[in-house]
CSV table of C-alpha atoms and ligand atoms in Angstrom, one decimal:
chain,number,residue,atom,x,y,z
A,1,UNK,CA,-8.3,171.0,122.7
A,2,UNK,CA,-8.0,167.5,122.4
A,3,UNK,CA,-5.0,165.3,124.2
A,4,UNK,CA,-2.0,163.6,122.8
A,5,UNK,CA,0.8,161.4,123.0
A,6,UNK,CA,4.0,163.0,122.9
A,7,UNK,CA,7.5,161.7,121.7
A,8,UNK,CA,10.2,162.9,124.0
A,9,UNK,CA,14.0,162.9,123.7
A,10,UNK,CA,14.6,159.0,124.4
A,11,UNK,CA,13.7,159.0,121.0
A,12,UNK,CA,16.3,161.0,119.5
A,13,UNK,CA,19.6,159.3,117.6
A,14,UNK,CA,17.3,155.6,118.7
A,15,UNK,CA,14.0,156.0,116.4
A,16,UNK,CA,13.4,152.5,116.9
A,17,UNK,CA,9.6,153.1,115.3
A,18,UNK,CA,8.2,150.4,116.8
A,19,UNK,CA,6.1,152.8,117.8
A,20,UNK,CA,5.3,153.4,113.9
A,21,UNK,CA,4.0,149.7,113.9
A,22,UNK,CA,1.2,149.7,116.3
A,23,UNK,CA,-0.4,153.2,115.9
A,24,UNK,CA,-3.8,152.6,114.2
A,25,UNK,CA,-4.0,156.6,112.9
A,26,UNK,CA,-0.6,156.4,111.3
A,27,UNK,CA,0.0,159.3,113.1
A,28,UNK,CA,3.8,159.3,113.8
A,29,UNK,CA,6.4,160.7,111.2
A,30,UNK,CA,9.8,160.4,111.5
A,31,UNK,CA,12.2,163.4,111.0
A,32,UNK,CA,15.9,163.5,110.5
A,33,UNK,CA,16.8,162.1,114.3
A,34,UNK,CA,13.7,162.0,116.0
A,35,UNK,CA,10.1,161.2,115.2
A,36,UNK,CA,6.7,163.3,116.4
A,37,UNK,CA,3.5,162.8,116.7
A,38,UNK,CA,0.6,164.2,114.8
A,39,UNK,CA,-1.2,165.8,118.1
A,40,UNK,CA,-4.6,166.8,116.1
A,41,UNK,CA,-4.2,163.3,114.5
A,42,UNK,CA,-3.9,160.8,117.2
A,43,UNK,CA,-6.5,159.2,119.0
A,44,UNK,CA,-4.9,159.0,121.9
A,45,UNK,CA,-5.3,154.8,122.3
A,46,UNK,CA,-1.4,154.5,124.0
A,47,UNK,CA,-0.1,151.9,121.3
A,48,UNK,CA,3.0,153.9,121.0
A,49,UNK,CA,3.7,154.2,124.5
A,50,UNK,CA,4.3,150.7,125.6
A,51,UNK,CA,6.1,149.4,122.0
A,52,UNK,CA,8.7,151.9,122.8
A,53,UNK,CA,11.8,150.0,124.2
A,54,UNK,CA,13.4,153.6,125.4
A,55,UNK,CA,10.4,154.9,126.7
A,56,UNK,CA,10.6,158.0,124.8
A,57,UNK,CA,6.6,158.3,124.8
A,58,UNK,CA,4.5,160.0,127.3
A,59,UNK,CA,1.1,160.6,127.7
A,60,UNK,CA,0.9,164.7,127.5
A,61,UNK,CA,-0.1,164.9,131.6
A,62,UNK,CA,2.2,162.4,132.3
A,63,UNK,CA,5.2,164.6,130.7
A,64,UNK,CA,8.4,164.7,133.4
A,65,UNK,CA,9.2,168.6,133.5
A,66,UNK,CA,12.4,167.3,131.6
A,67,UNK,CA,10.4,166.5,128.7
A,68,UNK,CA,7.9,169.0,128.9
A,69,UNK,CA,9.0,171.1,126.1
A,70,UNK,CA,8.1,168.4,123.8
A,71,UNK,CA,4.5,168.8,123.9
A,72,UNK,CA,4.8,172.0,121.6
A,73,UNK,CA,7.9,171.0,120.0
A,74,UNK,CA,5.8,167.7,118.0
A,75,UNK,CA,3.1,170.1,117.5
A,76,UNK,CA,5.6,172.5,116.2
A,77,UNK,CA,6.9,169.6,114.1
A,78,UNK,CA,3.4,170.0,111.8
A,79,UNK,CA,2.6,173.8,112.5
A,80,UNK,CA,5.9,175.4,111.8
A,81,UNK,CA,8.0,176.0,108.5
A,82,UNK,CA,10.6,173.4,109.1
A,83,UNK,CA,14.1,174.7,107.5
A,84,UNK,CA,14.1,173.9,103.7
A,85,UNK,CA,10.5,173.7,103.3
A,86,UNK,CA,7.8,175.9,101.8
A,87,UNK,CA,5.1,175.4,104.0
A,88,UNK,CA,4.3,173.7,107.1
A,89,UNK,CA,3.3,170.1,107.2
A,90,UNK,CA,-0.4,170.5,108.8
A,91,UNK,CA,-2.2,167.1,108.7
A,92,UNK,CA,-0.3,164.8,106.2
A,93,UNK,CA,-3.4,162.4,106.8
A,94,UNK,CA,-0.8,159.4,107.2
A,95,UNK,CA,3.2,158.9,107.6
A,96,UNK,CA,3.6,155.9,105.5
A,97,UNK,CA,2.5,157.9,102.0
A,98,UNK,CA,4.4,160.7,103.9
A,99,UNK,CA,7.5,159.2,104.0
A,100,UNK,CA,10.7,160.5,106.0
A,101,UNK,CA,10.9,164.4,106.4
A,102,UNK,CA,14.1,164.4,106.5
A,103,UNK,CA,14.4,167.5,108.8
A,104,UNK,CA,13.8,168.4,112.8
A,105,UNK,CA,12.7,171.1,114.6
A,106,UNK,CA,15.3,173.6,116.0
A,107,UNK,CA,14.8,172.1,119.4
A,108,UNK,CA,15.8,168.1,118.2
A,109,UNK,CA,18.4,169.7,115.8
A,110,UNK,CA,20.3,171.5,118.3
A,111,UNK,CA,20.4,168.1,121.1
A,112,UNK,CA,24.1,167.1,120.9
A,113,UNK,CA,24.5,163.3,119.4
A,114,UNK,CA,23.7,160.5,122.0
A,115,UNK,CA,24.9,157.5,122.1
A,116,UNK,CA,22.7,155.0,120.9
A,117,UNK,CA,22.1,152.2,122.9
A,118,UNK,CA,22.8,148.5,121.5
A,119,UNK,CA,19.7,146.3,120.0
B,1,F3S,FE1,11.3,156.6,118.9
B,1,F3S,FE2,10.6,154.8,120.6
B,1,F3S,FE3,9.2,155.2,118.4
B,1,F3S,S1,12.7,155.3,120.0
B,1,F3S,S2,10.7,155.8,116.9
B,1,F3S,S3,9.5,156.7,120.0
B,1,F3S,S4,9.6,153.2,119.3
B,2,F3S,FE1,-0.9,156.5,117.4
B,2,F3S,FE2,0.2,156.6,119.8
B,2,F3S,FE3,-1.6,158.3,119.1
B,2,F3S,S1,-0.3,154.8,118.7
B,2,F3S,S2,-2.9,157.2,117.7
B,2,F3S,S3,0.4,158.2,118.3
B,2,F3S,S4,-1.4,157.3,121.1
């Protein structure tokens, strides 16, 4: 199985998407509060990582066990029926023609509201 990036919760209420900007695969869709990554999409090249102001990305070995549940829960983003769709989202091939989901996974949905921190 190939490796990843992973977004983590820093992300979540923030969605900053610099991150968006820099990833040459267009790899990382946004959601309703958070975004994800694409793990059979990216190419691993760490872009992501250090445009984050919040440091919500991780590379998947570098994961803090606080975050750990991440690694499934982007995958899960893409593999899973999200709620109100037909069909899971698989490989959308690119997040710009994509456009917002509009929807989380359970785990994202169910984080209480943080505050988000001033630009
Ligand atoms: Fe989120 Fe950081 Fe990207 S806050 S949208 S992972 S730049
Ligand atoms: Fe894109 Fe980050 Fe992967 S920039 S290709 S999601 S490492």
């Amino acid at each position: 199985m190939s490796m990843t990036y992973v977004i983590g919760s820093e992300c979540v209420d923030v969605m900053d998407k610099s991150c968006v900007q820099e990833c040459p695969a267009d790899c990382i869709y946004e959601g309703l509060r958070s975004l994800y990554i694409n793990p059979v999409e990216c190419v691993d090249c760490g872009a992501c990582r250090i445009a984050c102001r919040v440091d919500a990305i991780y590379y998947e070995t570098d994961l803090p066990d606080s975050e750990l549940a991440h690694l499934q829960d982007n995958a899960a983003f893409f593999a899973e029926v999200l709620p109100g769709r037909a069909a899971a989202l698989g490989e959308p091939g690119g997040a710009a023609t994509l456009g917002a989901v509009g929807v989380d996974t359970p785990l994202i949905a169910a984080m209480p509201a943080r505050n988000i921190p001033a630009h």
